[in-house]
Amino acid sequence: MWESESELVGGRDYGNGVLGSSKHGVKTDGFELRGQSWYVATDIPSDFLVQIGDVGFHLHKYPLLSRSGKMNRIIYESHNADLNKIAFNDLPGGPEAFELAAKFCYGIAVDLTAANISGLRCAAEYLEMTEDLEEGNLIFKTEAFLSYVVLSSWRDSIIVLKSCEKLSPWAENLQIVRRCSESIAWKACANPKGIKWAYTGKPPKVSSPKWNEMKDSSPSRGQQVPPDWWFEDVSILRIDHFVRVITAIKVKGMRFELVGASIMQYATKWLPGLIKEGMGTGMGDEGSNSSNGSSGSSSWKGGLHMVVAGAKDDPPTVQAKDQRMIIESLISIIPPQKDSVSCSFLLRLLRMANMLKVAPALVTELEKRVGMQFEQATLADLLIPSYNKSETLYDVDLVQRLLEHFLVQEQTDSSSPSRQPFPEKHLYEGTQRGNGPNAKMRVARLVDSYLTEVSRDRNLSLTKFQVLAEALPESARTCDDGLYRAIDSYLKAHPTLSEHERKRLCRVMDCQKLSIDACMHAAQNERLPLRIVVQVLFSEQVKINNAIANNTLKEAGESQYQPMISNRKTLLEGTPQSFQEGWTAAKKDINTLKFELESMKAKYLELQNDMENLQRQFDKTSKQKQTSAWTSGWKKLSKLTKMTNIETHDIGSQLPTAADQTRKTPRRWRNSIS
């Protein structure tokens, strides 16, 4: 009744992907589905039941035995020629793949597509449908379709690789994943000008079309293909397949900043909690392994009003495990170059890594990467909650470690100035690292802002505050206004500090580096120790004297107020932006203090003149009190004696003149007698 005839393949068309045969053992019009079972549409009753999960296939034994080596071996090893039922619960591809394989055994035309080829290829390998049983068997046909159709198409390679997610480890062992990854990597690294295949790359600010909506999406001849055209397509892959593709792309020499950008896009797609408010990246893709409901609370702001994710209840076990695996995989494939990804992305990835308890070695590696680009960080990204049940709200120890990594990197760079570890010419604009001093100044402003924010936490110890504030060298800060603002904020939040602790806190600040506005505020700050206030006033007086001296030197050829205006601008430029924002509310008080200071100066001059007059009067009065009555009496008598002598002398000086005249007259007489 059964005829053993070889299948004659007629008109194999790889473009349409149709497999068929001109002759088959059992004439049938196809398969019929009745409930959960498939039946062959033929007059010959079935004699063999194949159970695949919950689906049963009522087939005939001979067509299956003629093509499947596994069927032959099972029946032979059972020593039961009448065996009429078999179950394959571990068949890759499931009932869908076995349906196509069974149709192929019956000679029914099978449409091969990118969506079903991987499952059918794995099922053919499972059923051992080799050339030893029949020439042109299913393994040969599926391999030919993979090699000549799928791997030559960008879109089909992506779809096949996506379909391999449910076929592990069969797809790995059959090299389907490796071959598709290599094909995708080769096409991604090709010159964008020569791209002629279809891709789903989205233009800026326009959502990408779905796979089933995309037919002829290849760029026109006049349209320029962007260098990131492949980002959207590879981002739909599972993390292990994405790692395979990125690894192959890196081996083929793709620019590191493009590789980093693709990793960032993949992370924002699959890690909803990583997305920061205002990034504008959609999350409604069905490929995300997290619920869309979590996207509403994924955006977060800095400050004490931030909701600490993970502090209430841990995320679901499966979701947390998947996201932990994604983070660990992404950390391992980030290019080693300094600016391959942004510092903000690294910090947000570090935040999720701490929350999900990623492997410590990978967390340390990520911290070192952040230290390389620490000057690019922002305050909002640094406000990472403490997930290890610490007393403080924010993870201050983490920021301390990041700062240490930054200083180590800076010291390494300064010790080898001629070293250029990254000679690539292709860099994102604005991502190149500045010189050491500029980087340290930016980090100093960032640390001062961070200290101001975390100082409001009453559980923050004075030692942690002091260690973080003193971690940077003195040359990193040209102005200590930001540090003074942080100290003042800490004193407000910790009113119970002792005098010794307040002095210890204020030692981290250099009063000579405060601006005039900060000095005026500090002079009236009752929270500061008295010694610090005196130092502030002294430094302010020195600055005023220097300013007056400079104005005197620059007075020639310039207006009277011009030097003060330029000096004012210089002081404002040297003041950190965070400090300027913090003083906005105190401007009215500062103006009042300025007026009072001028009034006090005027009063001081008046009091100084009055003091001099009083001092002279006091000296006279004190001299009078020191003399006794006898002394004063003798002085009076001496004065009277002096006055009498003077008068007598005056009279006597006049009397001899008359006597002389009297004497002269007798002489004249005597002379005349003689």
XYZ file of C-alpha atoms in Angstrom:
674
model
C 0.000 0.000 0.000
C 2.908 2.386 0.779
C 5.293 3.439 -1.924
C 8.868 4.320 -1.112
C 9.707 6.941 -3.627
C 12.275 9.639 -3.472
C 11.018 13.169 -3.369
C 11.707 15.133 -6.501
C 12.185 18.791 -5.712
C 10.712 20.821 -8.485
C 11.137 24.502 -9.020
C 12.701 25.429 -5.660
C 12.219 29.194 -5.317
C 14.213 30.690 -2.463
C 12.626 34.056 -3.036
C 9.133 32.802 -2.286
C 10.405 30.245 0.223
C 8.123 27.367 -0.855
C 9.090 23.759 -0.242
C 7.179 21.061 -2.071
C 7.434 17.750 -3.901
C 5.843 16.358 -6.994
C 5.249 12.920 -5.451
C 4.341 11.789 -2.001
C 3.358 8.539 -0.375
C -0.093 9.605 0.874
C -2.313 11.796 -1.210
C -3.737 14.552 0.944
C -5.158 17.999 0.601
C -3.583 19.220 3.852
C -4.081 19.170 7.590
C -7.269 19.888 9.488
C -7.453 21.211 13.026
C -10.174 19.761 15.218
C -10.055 21.183 18.698
C -6.524 20.546 19.979
C -5.655 17.883 17.381
C -4.482 17.878 13.786
C -5.750 15.350 11.238
C -4.554 14.529 7.741
C -7.186 15.208 5.122
C -7.066 11.772 3.437
C -9.194 8.683 3.041
C -6.600 6.478 4.727
C -7.098 6.380 8.504
C -4.199 7.484 10.670
C -2.196 4.893 12.560
C 0.274 7.028 14.510
C -0.255 9.732 17.135
C 2.442 12.274 17.902
C 1.826 14.345 21.008
C 3.553 17.769 21.164
C 2.589 19.391 24.429
C -1.195 19.740 24.476
C -1.536 19.325 20.717
C -1.936 15.905 19.103
C -1.087 15.000 15.485
C -2.957 12.016 14.012
C -0.610 10.959 11.224
C 0.637 7.954 9.319
C 3.736 6.103 10.386
C 5.472 5.532 7.072
C 5.883 9.193 5.866
C 7.441 10.062 9.206
C 9.744 7.037 9.315
C 10.980 7.731 5.784
C 12.204 11.212 6.734
C 12.953 11.167 10.505
C 15.865 9.205 11.917
C 14.634 9.859 15.465
C 11.334 8.161 14.706
C 13.125 5.119 13.302
C 15.403 4.835 16.313
C 12.599 5.167 18.868
C 10.493 2.514 17.209
C 13.493 0.231 16.716
C 14.652 0.583 20.304
C 11.143 -0.040 21.646
C 11.047 -3.502 19.966
C 7.391 -2.900 19.319
C 6.398 -2.716 15.681
C 2.854 -1.844 16.685
C 3.838 1.288 18.564
C 1.237 3.876 17.609
C 1.872 6.791 19.983
C 4.868 8.947 20.839
C 5.317 12.223 22.743
C 7.889 14.941 22.036
C 7.560 17.472 24.835
C 11.023 18.955 24.305
C 10.839 19.455 20.558
C 12.234 22.917 19.703
C 9.736 25.159 17.972
C 6.758 23.428 19.546
C 3.635 22.338 17.669
C 4.095 25.018 14.990
C 7.488 23.698 13.917
C 6.335 20.055 13.986
C 3.311 20.913 11.870
C 5.582 22.268 9.144
C 7.918 19.281 9.439
C 4.987 16.884 9.176
C 3.644 18.672 6.113
C 7.075 18.400 4.546
C 7.042 14.638 5.204
C 3.714 14.385 3.392
C 4.991 16.444 0.477
C 2.736 19.421 1.213
C 4.135 22.789 0.129
C 5.621 24.654 3.057
C 6.184 28.398 3.022
C 9.569 29.224 4.531
C 9.807 32.651 6.098
C 12.196 34.448 8.398
C 9.703 33.951 11.216
C 9.512 30.139 11.007
C 12.848 29.088 9.540
C 14.773 28.942 12.815
C 12.143 26.808 14.562
C 11.838 24.501 11.562
C 15.609 24.144 11.304
C 15.870 23.180 14.978
C 12.924 20.775 14.688
C 14.547 19.121 11.653
C 17.724 18.657 13.666
C 15.738 17.252 16.582
C 13.911 14.768 14.322
C 17.216 13.914 12.563
C 15.875 14.583 9.079
C 19.253 14.108 7.383
C 20.381 13.254 3.875
C 21.063 9.665 4.942
C 17.357 8.927 4.874
C 16.250 10.994 1.939
C 18.023 13.237 -0.504
C 16.998 16.840 -0.145
C 15.710 16.302 3.382
C 14.490 19.076 5.640
C 17.877 19.872 7.210
C 19.398 20.516 3.808
C 16.478 22.672 2.668
C 16.362 24.829 5.785
C 20.135 25.297 5.784
C 20.018 26.445 2.192
C 17.279 28.952 2.993
C 19.238 30.302 5.952
C 22.458 30.685 3.995
C 21.161 32.105 0.734
C 18.090 34.062 1.804
C 18.173 34.988 5.481
C 21.832 35.903 5.920
C 21.806 38.105 2.833
C 18.970 40.223 4.232
C 19.291 42.697 7.094
C 15.642 42.490 8.042
C 15.462 38.686 7.902
C 18.624 38.330 9.971
C 17.094 40.496 12.700
C 13.821 38.538 12.637
C 15.552 35.151 12.728
C 17.783 36.227 15.592
C 14.729 37.482 17.454
C 12.941 34.159 16.889
C 15.915 32.259 18.304
C 15.073 33.478 21.803
C 12.773 30.502 22.367
C 15.063 27.959 20.757
C 17.987 27.805 23.176
C 20.232 25.873 23.199
C 19.393 24.452 19.779
C 19.856 27.743 17.937
C 23.236 28.234 19.615
C 24.453 24.728 18.854
C 23.389 24.986 15.236
C 25.304 28.303 14.888
C 22.173 30.176 13.867
C 22.778 32.892 16.465
C 26.434 33.257 15.539
C 25.782 33.458 11.810
C 22.979 35.978 12.173
C 25.057 38.082 14.559
C 27.958 38.101 12.122
C 25.667 39.058 9.259
C 24.125 41.921 11.261
C 27.549 43.139 12.381
C 28.897 43.093 8.833
C 25.966 45.133 7.527
C 26.035 47.577 10.475
C 29.721 48.328 9.856
C 29.205 48.890 6.137
C 29.447 52.350 4.630
C 26.050 54.053 5.133
C 26.279 55.506 1.633
C 26.219 52.024 0.160
C 23.268 50.684 2.139
C 20.608 49.296 -0.171
C 18.760 46.926 2.145
C 15.642 47.700 4.126
C 15.941 48.896 7.688
C 13.611 50.379 10.264
C 15.857 53.181 11.418
C 13.728 56.047 12.654
C 14.328 59.671 11.699
C 14.812 62.144 14.550
C 11.788 62.581 16.835
C 9.660 60.176 14.752
C 8.633 56.770 16.000
C 9.894 53.758 14.100
C 7.390 51.641 12.118
C 6.652 48.148 13.323
C 7.991 45.146 11.511
C 4.623 44.188 10.058
C 4.054 47.736 8.805
C 7.413 48.003 7.081
C 7.576 46.827 3.490
C 9.779 49.070 1.422
C 11.515 51.194 4.013
C 14.911 51.255 2.373
C 16.273 54.777 1.895
C 15.896 56.455 -1.422
C 18.908 57.267 -3.504
C 18.833 60.928 -2.574
C 18.268 60.294 1.146
C 21.317 60.298 3.377
C 21.558 57.348 5.740
C 22.451 58.371 9.322
C 25.312 56.525 11.034
C 22.962 55.284 13.766
C 20.478 53.713 11.367
C 20.952 50.274 12.933
C 20.287 51.279 16.569
C 16.540 50.782 16.511
C 16.683 47.378 14.857
C 19.228 45.754 17.158
C 17.515 47.177 20.241
C 14.621 44.700 19.851
C 16.944 41.760 20.505
C 17.222 39.930 23.780
C 20.189 40.931 25.913
C 22.318 37.842 25.200
C 21.807 38.215 21.449
C 22.400 41.945 21.661
C 25.713 41.260 23.402
C 26.672 38.870 20.600
C 25.884 41.491 17.970
C 27.704 44.314 19.764
C 30.731 42.093 20.356
C 30.887 41.255 16.660
C 30.447 44.914 15.741
C 33.309 45.955 18.045
C 35.574 43.303 16.529
C 34.864 44.657 13.050
C 36.064 48.134 14.049
C 32.916 50.154 14.639
C 33.553 53.593 16.162
C 33.375 53.375 19.930
C 31.023 56.347 20.343
C 28.479 54.691 18.038
C 28.738 51.462 19.997
C 28.225 53.401 23.225
C 25.233 55.251 21.793
C 23.607 51.975 20.758
C 24.136 50.608 24.278
C 22.498 53.703 25.788
C 19.501 53.378 23.470
C 19.153 49.707 24.319
C 19.294 50.500 28.041
C 16.597 53.160 27.832
C 14.394 50.678 25.953
C 14.756 47.727 28.286
C 15.365 49.487 31.631
C 12.413 51.841 32.212
C 13.752 52.860 35.624
C 16.870 54.193 33.935
C 15.039 56.858 31.982
C 15.386 60.335 33.411
C 12.687 62.953 33.075
C 13.030 64.944 29.885
C 14.973 62.394 27.873
C 12.044 61.911 25.524
C 12.655 58.236 24.795
C 9.561 56.162 24.258
C 8.966 52.991 26.182
C 5.833 51.588 24.672
C 7.590 48.828 22.755
C 6.404 45.306 23.258
C 9.997 44.205 23.554
C 10.396 45.682 27.012
C 10.634 43.121 29.763
C 9.138 45.543 32.267
C 5.547 46.616 32.544
C 4.612 49.943 31.074
C 3.080 50.928 34.340
C 6.494 51.357 35.863
C 7.352 54.087 33.393
C 5.185 56.572 35.192
C 7.378 56.536 38.268
C 10.640 55.985 36.464
C 11.456 59.648 36.069
C 12.940 61.179 39.181
C 14.235 64.493 40.366
C 16.986 65.353 42.747
C 16.388 66.622 46.241
C 14.813 65.348 49.406
C 11.429 65.153 47.716
C 12.645 62.303 45.506
C 10.846 59.024 45.996
C 13.433 56.398 46.825
C 12.779 53.485 44.494
C 13.221 50.135 46.114
C 12.972 51.456 49.647
C 9.411 50.204 50.107
C 9.089 46.835 48.424
C 11.521 44.956 46.293
C 10.520 44.596 42.629
C 9.154 41.274 41.401
C 11.720 38.520 41.449
C 11.554 37.706 37.740
C 11.670 41.329 36.664
C 14.525 42.116 39.054
C 16.488 39.126 37.818
C 16.024 40.108 34.172
C 17.018 43.702 34.775
C 20.036 42.638 36.837
C 21.181 40.425 33.971
C 20.725 43.281 31.489
C 22.750 45.687 33.640
C 25.562 43.197 34.166
C 25.705 42.441 30.452
C 25.733 46.103 29.466
C 28.541 46.895 31.905
C 30.651 44.139 30.391
C 30.302 45.409 26.795
C 30.689 49.172 27.309
C 33.724 50.250 25.270
C 36.754 51.068 27.426
C 37.223 54.495 25.832
C 36.555 57.447 28.111
C 33.725 59.170 26.241
C 32.009 56.169 24.710
C 28.951 56.771 26.923
C 27.892 59.795 28.931
C 28.649 60.166 32.616
C 24.966 60.720 33.310
C 24.169 57.327 31.783
C 26.876 55.644 33.845
C 25.577 57.184 37.068
C 21.996 56.174 36.361
C 23.198 52.684 35.514
C 25.152 52.664 38.783
C 22.052 53.735 40.653
C 20.074 50.785 39.289
C 23.013 48.431 39.848
C 23.051 49.307 43.550
C 19.301 48.966 43.804
C 19.256 45.530 42.119
C 22.403 44.313 43.948
C 24.538 43.671 40.913
C 27.798 41.749 41.353
C 30.276 43.847 43.401
C 33.083 43.424 40.871
C 30.953 44.928 38.108
C 29.808 47.745 40.388
C 33.428 48.588 41.170
C 34.264 48.595 37.471
C 31.337 50.919 36.835
C 32.494 53.254 39.617
C 35.928 53.483 38.010
C 34.310 54.358 34.694
C 32.351 57.145 36.378
C 35.558 58.424 37.981
C 37.095 58.830 34.516
C 34.320 61.272 33.538
C 33.335 62.628 36.944
C 33.625 66.263 35.866
C 30.716 65.685 33.444
C 28.316 64.615 36.195
C 25.326 66.622 37.393
C 23.914 67.046 40.873
C 20.684 65.180 40.052
C 22.642 62.119 38.919
C 24.797 62.126 42.061
C 21.824 62.008 44.427
C 21.825 58.223 44.576
C 19.772 56.787 47.450
C 21.408 54.471 49.916
C 20.004 50.981 49.332
C 22.112 49.165 51.938
C 19.928 50.299 54.842
C 22.378 52.998 55.841
C 21.485 55.772 58.236
C 21.843 58.476 55.609
C 19.298 59.057 52.884
C 21.894 59.377 50.112
C 24.876 57.156 49.482
C 27.621 59.576 50.533
C 30.209 56.798 50.670
C 29.593 56.076 46.995
C 30.272 59.687 46.020
C 33.412 59.574 48.143
C 34.623 56.530 46.185
C 33.793 58.184 42.876
C 35.793 61.240 43.900
C 38.745 59.052 44.865
C 38.651 57.317 41.474
C 38.587 60.729 39.805
C 41.619 61.964 41.754
C 43.542 58.778 40.986
C 42.773 59.186 37.295
C 43.781 62.843 37.401
C 47.064 61.969 39.062
C 47.702 59.288 36.446
C 47.001 61.694 33.592
C 49.163 64.429 35.095
C 52.086 62.049 35.592
C 52.048 61.104 31.899
C 51.165 64.262 29.955
C 52.485 62.945 26.684
C 50.309 59.870 26.897
C 47.383 59.751 24.471
C 45.471 56.546 25.178
C 42.624 57.293 22.785
C 43.935 58.365 19.390
C 40.579 58.014 17.640
C 39.525 61.115 15.800
C 35.800 60.540 16.014
C 34.559 62.074 19.231
C 31.265 63.579 20.173
C 31.403 67.327 20.375
C 31.725 68.600 23.883
C 32.654 65.252 25.395
C 36.380 65.699 25.425
C 37.801 66.044 28.851
C 39.274 69.357 29.836
C 42.591 69.984 31.460
C 43.246 68.889 35.020
C 42.716 72.244 36.779
C 39.490 72.969 34.928
C 38.188 69.478 35.619
C 39.029 69.773 39.304
C 37.268 73.144 39.524
C 34.124 71.675 37.966
C 34.277 68.741 40.332
C 34.775 71.119 43.279
C 31.617 73.053 42.371
C 29.784 69.753 41.951
C 30.936 68.459 45.338
C 29.971 71.743 47.043
C 26.480 71.525 45.550
C 26.230 67.893 46.617
C 27.303 68.759 50.162
C 24.689 71.507 50.303
C 22.001 69.021 49.317
C 22.991 66.135 51.574
C 23.785 68.380 54.547
C 20.048 68.699 55.177
C 20.022 65.062 56.263
C 20.228 65.071 60.050
C 21.752 61.598 60.035
C 24.787 62.773 58.073
C 27.762 62.659 60.404
C 30.233 65.496 60.716
C 33.104 63.159 59.813
C 31.568 62.167 56.469
C 30.883 65.802 55.638
C 34.412 66.831 56.546
C 36.108 63.955 54.691
C 34.176 64.649 51.497
C 34.788 68.401 51.718
C 38.526 67.968 52.277
C 39.017 65.269 49.638
C 39.862 67.792 46.932
C 43.100 69.780 47.067
C 42.998 73.473 47.999
C 43.895 74.489 44.455
C 40.618 73.030 43.179
C 38.611 75.863 44.747
C 39.263 79.465 43.782
C 36.205 80.561 45.760
C 34.773 78.892 48.864
C 31.296 80.394 48.620
C 29.758 77.033 47.712
C 31.529 75.365 50.591
C 30.347 78.102 52.975
C 26.783 77.587 51.797
C 27.098 73.847 52.491
C 28.490 74.550 55.975
C 25.680 76.972 56.723
C 23.126 74.400 55.544
C 24.692 71.754 57.765
C 24.603 74.094 60.767
C 20.914 74.776 60.147
C 20.098 71.058 60.039
C 22.262 70.261 63.075
C 21.550 72.965 65.668
C 22.806 70.806 68.549
C 26.461 70.865 67.497
C 28.916 71.867 70.192
C 31.293 74.798 69.861
C 34.186 72.443 69.204
C 32.259 70.626 66.464
C 31.280 73.891 64.812
C 34.904 75.024 64.788
C 35.931 71.674 63.349
C 33.302 72.012 60.647
C 34.374 75.512 59.684
C 38.017 74.508 59.363
C 37.293 73.026 55.934
C 36.607 76.552 54.661
C 39.152 79.254 53.843
C 37.778 82.642 54.888
C 40.140 84.435 52.531
C 38.449 82.744 49.542
C 34.979 84.088 50.338
C 33.426 86.769 48.183
C 32.262 90.096 49.617
C 28.630 88.968 49.645
C 29.534 85.779 51.479
C 31.606 87.739 53.986
C 28.701 90.083 54.692
C 26.403 87.132 55.254
C 28.939 85.337 57.432
C 29.520 88.442 59.554
C 25.854 88.396 60.550
C 25.563 84.594 60.835
C 24.908 83.684 64.447
C 25.426 79.992 63.752
C 29.134 80.448 63.048
C 31.701 80.364 65.861
C 32.933 83.766 67.035
C 36.485 83.032 65.930
C 35.316 82.352 62.368
C 33.332 85.602 62.323
C 36.454 87.503 63.378
C 38.464 85.845 60.621
C 35.773 86.724 58.091
C 35.723 90.368 59.195
C 39.501 90.556 59.046
C 39.625 89.083 55.553
C 36.866 91.461 54.465
C 38.821 94.428 55.790
C 41.898 93.259 53.889
C 39.866 92.948 50.706
C 38.426 96.443 51.167
C 41.876 97.908 51.688
C 43.170 96.121 48.614
C 40.226 97.324 46.586
C 40.815 100.923 47.704
C 44.494 100.629 46.842
C 43.689 99.218 43.417
C 41.179 101.969 42.759
C 43.756 104.583 43.719
C 46.276 103.126 41.293
C 43.743 102.879 38.465
C 42.179 106.289 39.080
C 44.229 108.032 36.375
C 42.484 107.870 32.995
C 39.430 106.017 34.319
C 36.171 107.034 35.842
C 35.690 106.858 39.565
C 33.355 103.901 39.563
C 34.747 101.879 36.682
C 37.289 99.850 38.732
C 34.637 98.915 41.262
C 32.322 97.649 38.507
C 35.007 95.480 36.941
C 36.023 94.191 40.353
C 32.393 93.361 41.063
C 32.099 91.408 37.817
C 35.242 89.498 38.619
C 33.900 88.519 42.018
C 30.600 87.373 40.511
C 32.363 85.310 37.879
C 34.417 83.622 40.567
C 31.310 82.797 42.589
C 29.817 79.345 41.873
C 26.427 79.256 40.195
C 24.961 77.197 42.995
C 26.014 79.829 45.546
C 24.542 82.664 43.470
C 21.227 80.853 43.318
C 21.285 80.268 47.046
C 21.793 83.963 47.827
C 18.830 85.182 45.787
C 16.499 85.069 48.759
C 19.002 86.962 50.956
C 19.620 89.908 48.595
C 17.394 92.231 50.580
C 19.228 91.462 53.807
C 22.577 91.935 52.097
C 21.593 95.373 50.799
C 20.430 96.320 54.272
C 23.697 95.123 55.750
C 25.638 97.168 53.195
C 23.763 100.328 54.194
C 24.288 99.580 57.863
C 27.981 98.972 57.248
C 28.404 102.369 55.597
C 26.507 104.000 58.448
C 28.692 102.257 60.953
C 31.808 103.469 59.172
C 30.583 107.071 59.340
C 29.654 106.686 62.984
C 33.026 105.107 63.610
C 34.808 108.197 62.232
C 32.652 110.507 64.352
C 33.256 108.420 67.422
C 36.969 108.416 66.694
C 37.065 112.242 66.633
C 35.017 112.438 69.802
C 37.322 109.933 71.374
C 40.364 112.023 70.588
C 38.767 115.124 72.155
C 37.732 113.194 75.195
C 41.219 111.771 75.487
C 42.781 115.233 75.571
C 40.332 116.422 78.177
C 40.940 113.320 80.185
C 44.685 113.891 80.113
C 44.239 117.435 81.454
C 41.874 116.266 84.143
C 44.152 113.454 85.222
C 47.111 115.833 85.556
C 45.107 118.140 87.775
C 43.997 115.300 90.007
C 47.544 114.055 90.508
C 48.816 117.407 92.057
C 48.292 118.115 95.849
C 47.026 121.312 97.531
C 50.474 122.367 98.817
C 51.925 121.871 95.388
C 49.175 123.896 93.825
C 49.677 126.557 96.512
C 53.408 126.748 95.925
C 52.731 126.886 92.193
C 50.412 129.786 92.767
C 52.999 131.528 94.970
C 55.698 130.881 92.406
C 53.456 132.323 89.769
C 52.839 135.387 91.905
C 56.562 135.727 92.621
C 57.298 135.483 88.977
C 54.710 138.068 88.228
C 56.173 140.410 90.968
C 59.665 139.957 89.705
C 58.565 140.655 86.229
C 56.768 143.798 87.308
C 59.725 144.896 89.455
C 62.048 144.195 86.642
C 59.933 146.258 84.378
C 59.851 149.156 86.853
C 63.518 148.789 87.618
C 64.335 148.880 83.976
C 62.611 152.166 83.795
C 64.089 153.720 87.051
C 67.774 153.466 86.168
C 67.061 155.457 83.083
C 65.875 158.394 85.168
C 68.732 157.991 87.624
C 71.150 157.920 84.800
C 69.689 161.115 83.589
C 70.014 162.555 87.082
C 73.558 161.355 87.330
C 74.463 162.782 83.974
C 73.298 166.175 84.943
C 75.576 166.586 87.972
C 78.441 165.294 85.912
C 77.837 167.966 83.516
C 77.780 170.363 86.485
C 80.987 168.974 87.900
C 82.623 169.260 84.611
C 81.503 172.818 84.343
C 82.893 173.769 87.846
C 86.153 172.178 87.094
